[in-house]
Amino acid sequence: MLDFVRRAAADTELIASLPLDPEGRTWIRLDGPGGSEAWLIGWPPGTGTGWHDHADSIGAFVTAAGELAESSLAARLPTDGWQTLELTEGVDRERRLPAGRGRAFGRHHVHEVRNESAAVHAVSVHAYHPPLPRIRRYSRSGQTLRLEQVERPEDWQ
């Protein structure tokens, strides 16, 4: 999947086809490889995802234009049955992903992705396998992570 998102991110015609909105993220669903789902996403300055995971899907994403920042947790969280979790010290990871850089991740990867630029849109390509069964959204205060919402595909398509 990482190879697919890298190739898609390098496709200048595809990247230029994404309409950009100064107020909110925009996206186009793409045909991903091997039964995966993929998305081309535009990020206005100052926007982000908030803390979330992709449930049982593995994934990859690459920045095609601009720069994204990713905060993630280097800890395996319980998969179900909890509302609030106290995180241990040292689990936070930070990455800067300028155009052409990306990463792959495994199941239950908790992260947030942001465009921290004050003036420049970012564009990225994401792929997930199997197609996303749900996204769990979290809030975070210090070392406390709280499950806030579970979204299903019909909520974002």
mmCIF file of C-alpha atoms in Angstrom:
data_model
loop_
_atom_site.group_PDB
_atom_site.id
_atom_site.type_symbol
_atom_site.label_atom_id
_atom_site.label_comp_id
_atom_site.label_asym_id
_atom_site.label_seq_id
_atom_site.Cartn_x
_atom_site.Cartn_y
_atom_site.Cartn_z
ATOM 1 C CA MET A 1 0.000 0.000 0.000
ATOM 2 C CA LEU A 2 2.853 2.375 0.697
ATOM 3 C CA ASP A 3 4.062 1.917 -2.893
ATOM 4 C CA PHE A 4 0.552 2.674 -4.184
ATOM 5 C CA VAL A 5 0.187 5.907 -2.186
ATOM 6 C CA ARG A 6 3.681 6.998 -3.233
ATOM 7 C CA ARG A 7 2.845 6.486 -6.915
ATOM 8 C CA ALA A 8 -0.499 8.261 -6.548
ATOM 9 C CA ALA A 9 1.110 11.176 -4.673
ATOM 10 C CA ALA A 10 3.591 11.592 -7.546
ATOM 11 C CA ASP A 11 0.774 11.771 -10.141
ATOM 12 C CA THR A 12 0.600 15.536 -10.712
ATOM 13 C CA GLU A 13 -2.573 15.265 -12.826
ATOM 14 C CA LEU A 14 -4.368 13.368 -10.048
ATOM 15 C CA ILE A 15 -3.211 15.831 -7.376
ATOM 16 C CA ALA A 16 -4.335 18.804 -9.515
ATOM 17 C CA SER A 17 -7.806 17.226 -9.903
ATOM 18 C CA LEU A 18 -8.625 17.712 -6.211
ATOM 19 C CA PRO A 19 -10.740 20.800 -5.562
ATOM 20 C CA LEU A 20 -9.317 22.739 -2.609
ATOM 21 C CA ASP A 21 -11.565 24.577 -0.167
ATOM 22 C CA PRO A 22 -10.089 27.282 2.099
ATOM 23 C CA GLU A 23 -12.539 26.384 4.885
ATOM 24 C CA GLY A 24 -12.467 22.591 5.166
ATOM 25 C CA ARG A 25 -10.873 19.371 4.049
ATOM 26 C CA THR A 26 -11.844 17.983 0.662
ATOM 27 C CA TRP A 27 -11.489 14.438 -0.618
ATOM 28 C CA ILE A 28 -11.919 12.128 -3.553
ATOM 29 C CA ARG A 29 -12.247 8.370 -3.167
ATOM 30 C CA LEU A 30 -9.765 6.408 -5.282
ATOM 31 C CA ASP A 31 -9.583 2.777 -6.346
ATOM 32 C CA GLY A 32 -6.989 1.237 -4.082
ATOM 33 C CA PRO A 33 -4.940 -1.876 -4.822
ATOM 34 C CA GLY A 34 -6.072 -5.383 -3.908
ATOM 35 C CA GLY A 35 -9.481 -4.491 -2.492
ATOM 36 C CA SER A 36 -8.221 -1.587 -0.374
ATOM 37 C CA GLU A 37 -9.849 1.817 -0.268
ATOM 38 C CA ALA A 38 -7.907 4.970 -0.972
ATOM 39 C CA TRP A 39 -8.486 8.699 -0.591
ATOM 40 C CA LEU A 40 -6.962 11.861 -2.004
ATOM 41 C CA ILE A 41 -7.341 14.509 0.731
ATOM 42 C CA GLY A 42 -6.858 18.288 0.686
ATOM 43 C CA TRP A 43 -5.930 20.011 3.950
ATOM 44 C CA PRO A 44 -6.450 23.779 4.276
ATOM 45 C CA PRO A 45 -3.998 25.610 6.528
ATOM 46 C CA GLY A 46 -4.584 24.843 10.193
ATOM 47 C CA THR A 47 -6.788 21.758 9.734
ATOM 48 C CA GLY A 48 -6.388 18.282 11.181
ATOM 49 C CA THR A 49 -8.083 15.014 11.945
ATOM 50 C CA GLY A 50 -8.051 14.949 15.723
ATOM 51 C CA TRP A 51 -7.005 11.759 17.516
ATOM 52 C CA HIS A 52 -8.387 8.624 15.855
ATOM 53 C CA ASP A 53 -7.637 5.080 14.741
ATOM 54 C CA HIS A 54 -8.720 2.929 11.806
ATOM 55 C CA ALA A 55 -9.917 -0.084 13.812
ATOM 56 C CA ASP A 56 -8.806 -3.349 12.184
ATOM 57 C CA SER A 57 -7.418 -1.811 8.994
ATOM 58 C CA ILE A 58 -3.769 -1.342 8.131
ATOM 59 C CA GLY A 59 -2.877 1.762 6.189
ATOM 60 C CA ALA A 60 -0.386 4.060 4.540
ATOM 61 C CA PHE A 61 -0.282 7.706 3.556
ATOM 62 C CA VAL A 62 2.052 10.052 1.709
ATOM 63 C CA THR A 63 2.064 13.836 1.532
ATOM 64 C CA ALA A 64 1.779 14.930 -2.115
ATOM 65 C CA ALA A 65 1.983 18.711 -1.579
ATOM 66 C CA GLY A 66 2.734 20.943 1.390
ATOM 67 C CA GLU A 67 3.666 19.334 4.702
ATOM 68 C CA LEU A 68 1.732 17.331 7.277
ATOM 69 C CA ALA A 69 2.557 16.639 10.908
ATOM 70 C CA GLU A 70 1.620 13.384 12.611
ATOM 71 C CA SER A 71 1.363 12.744 16.336
ATOM 72 C CA SER A 72 0.999 9.082 17.233
ATOM 73 C CA LEU A 73 1.089 6.756 20.189
ATOM 74 C CA ALA A 74 3.774 4.068 20.387
ATOM 75 C CA ALA A 75 1.514 1.839 22.450
ATOM 76 C CA ARG A 76 -0.959 -0.908 21.659
ATOM 77 C CA LEU A 77 -4.324 0.085 23.061
ATOM 78 C CA PRO A 78 -7.104 -2.264 24.087
ATOM 79 C CA THR A 79 -9.345 -2.786 21.062
ATOM 80 C CA ASP A 80 -12.759 -2.570 22.734
ATOM 81 C CA GLY A 81 -14.519 -2.180 26.052
ATOM 82 C CA TRP A 82 -12.910 0.986 27.396
ATOM 83 C CA GLN A 83 -13.843 4.660 27.543
ATOM 84 C CA THR A 84 -10.857 6.275 29.275
ATOM 85 C CA LEU A 85 -7.244 5.213 29.288
ATOM 86 C CA GLU A 86 -4.257 6.649 31.162
ATOM 87 C CA LEU A 87 -1.234 6.657 28.850
ATOM 88 C CA THR A 88 2.248 5.975 30.141
ATOM 89 C CA GLU A 89 5.063 8.475 29.730
ATOM 90 C CA GLY A 90 7.143 8.179 26.592
ATOM 91 C CA VAL A 91 4.447 6.881 24.224
ATOM 92 C CA ASP A 92 4.208 10.052 22.127
ATOM 93 C CA ARG A 93 5.809 10.148 18.692
ATOM 94 C CA GLU A 94 6.011 13.139 16.316
ATOM 95 C CA ARG A 95 6.728 13.119 12.572
ATOM 96 C CA ARG A 96 7.038 15.838 9.946
ATOM 97 C CA LEU A 97 5.981 14.645 6.506
ATOM 98 C CA PRO A 98 6.895 17.063 3.703
ATOM 99 C CA ALA A 99 5.879 16.332 0.106
ATOM 100 C CA GLY A 100 7.073 12.892 -0.969
ATOM 101 C CA ARG A 101 7.306 11.502 2.577
ATOM 102 C CA GLY A 102 4.860 9.137 4.179
ATOM 103 C CA ARG A 103 4.468 6.052 6.278
ATOM 104 C CA ALA A 104 2.656 2.780 6.702
ATOM 105 C CA PHE A 105 0.963 1.691 9.917
ATOM 106 C CA GLY A 106 -0.670 -1.353 11.454
ATOM 107 C CA ARG A 107 -4.016 -2.125 13.014
ATOM 108 C CA HIS A 108 -5.237 0.050 15.886
ATOM 109 C CA HIS A 109 -2.679 2.795 15.150
ATOM 110 C CA VAL A 110 -3.825 5.866 17.097
ATOM 111 C CA HIS A 111 -2.745 9.188 15.620
ATOM 112 C CA GLU A 112 -3.698 12.657 14.543
ATOM 113 C CA VAL A 113 -2.627 14.317 11.302
ATOM 114 C CA ARG A 114 -2.401 18.102 10.891
ATOM 115 C CA ASN A 115 -1.522 20.771 8.368
ATOM 116 C CA GLU A 116 0.216 23.245 10.665
ATOM 117 C CA SER A 117 0.964 25.763 7.908
ATOM 118 C CA ALA A 118 -0.669 29.153 8.307
ATOM 119 C CA ALA A 119 -0.815 29.752 4.545
ATOM 120 C CA VAL A 120 -0.280 26.639 2.408
ATOM 121 C CA HIS A 121 -2.689 23.819 1.563
ATOM 122 C CA ALA A 122 -1.393 20.263 1.924
ATOM 123 C CA VAL A 123 -2.553 17.291 -0.160
ATOM 124 C CA SER A 124 -2.085 13.625 0.731
ATOM 125 C CA VAL A 125 -2.993 10.139 -0.478
ATOM 126 C CA HIS A 126 -4.204 7.484 2.002
ATOM 127 C CA ALA A 127 -5.007 3.773 1.583
ATOM 128 C CA TYR A 128 -6.558 1.250 3.993
ATOM 129 C CA HIS A 129 -7.016 -2.507 3.902
ATOM 130 C CA PRO A 130 -9.493 -3.876 4.501
ATOM 131 C CA PRO A 131 -11.712 -0.896 3.639
ATOM 132 C CA LEU A 132 -12.387 1.034 6.837
ATOM 133 C CA PRO A 133 -14.990 -0.745 8.982
ATOM 134 C CA ARG A 134 -15.051 2.184 11.401
ATOM 135 C CA ILE A 135 -13.010 5.055 12.783
ATOM 136 C CA ARG A 136 -12.796 5.582 16.510
ATOM 137 C CA ARG A 137 -12.338 9.231 17.522
ATOM 138 C CA TYR A 138 -10.644 10.229 20.779
ATOM 139 C CA SER A 139 -10.076 13.317 22.869
ATOM 140 C CA ARG A 140 -6.846 13.790 24.731
ATOM 141 C CA SER A 141 -6.030 15.787 27.840
ATOM 142 C CA GLY A 142 -2.479 15.299 29.055
ATOM 143 C CA GLN A 143 -1.952 11.558 29.432
ATOM 144 C CA THR A 144 -5.690 10.774 29.391
ATOM 145 C CA LEU A 145 -7.182 9.404 26.173
ATOM 146 C CA ARG A 146 -10.972 9.164 25.994
ATOM 147 C CA LEU A 147 -13.053 7.381 23.363
ATOM 148 C CA GLU A 148 -15.589 9.951 22.148
ATOM 149 C CA GLN A 149 -17.233 8.578 19.028
ATOM 150 C CA VAL A 150 -17.293 5.619 16.654
ATOM 151 C CA GLU A 151 -17.946 6.451 12.995
ATOM 152 C CA ARG A 152 -19.054 3.974 10.341
ATOM 153 C CA PRO A 153 -18.462 4.268 6.567
ATOM 154 C CA GLU A 154 -21.880 5.814 5.980
ATOM 155 C CA ASP A 155 -20.801 8.735 8.183
ATOM 156 C CA TRP A 156 -18.045 9.891 5.810
ATOM 157 C CA GLN A 157 -18.936 8.727 2.315
#
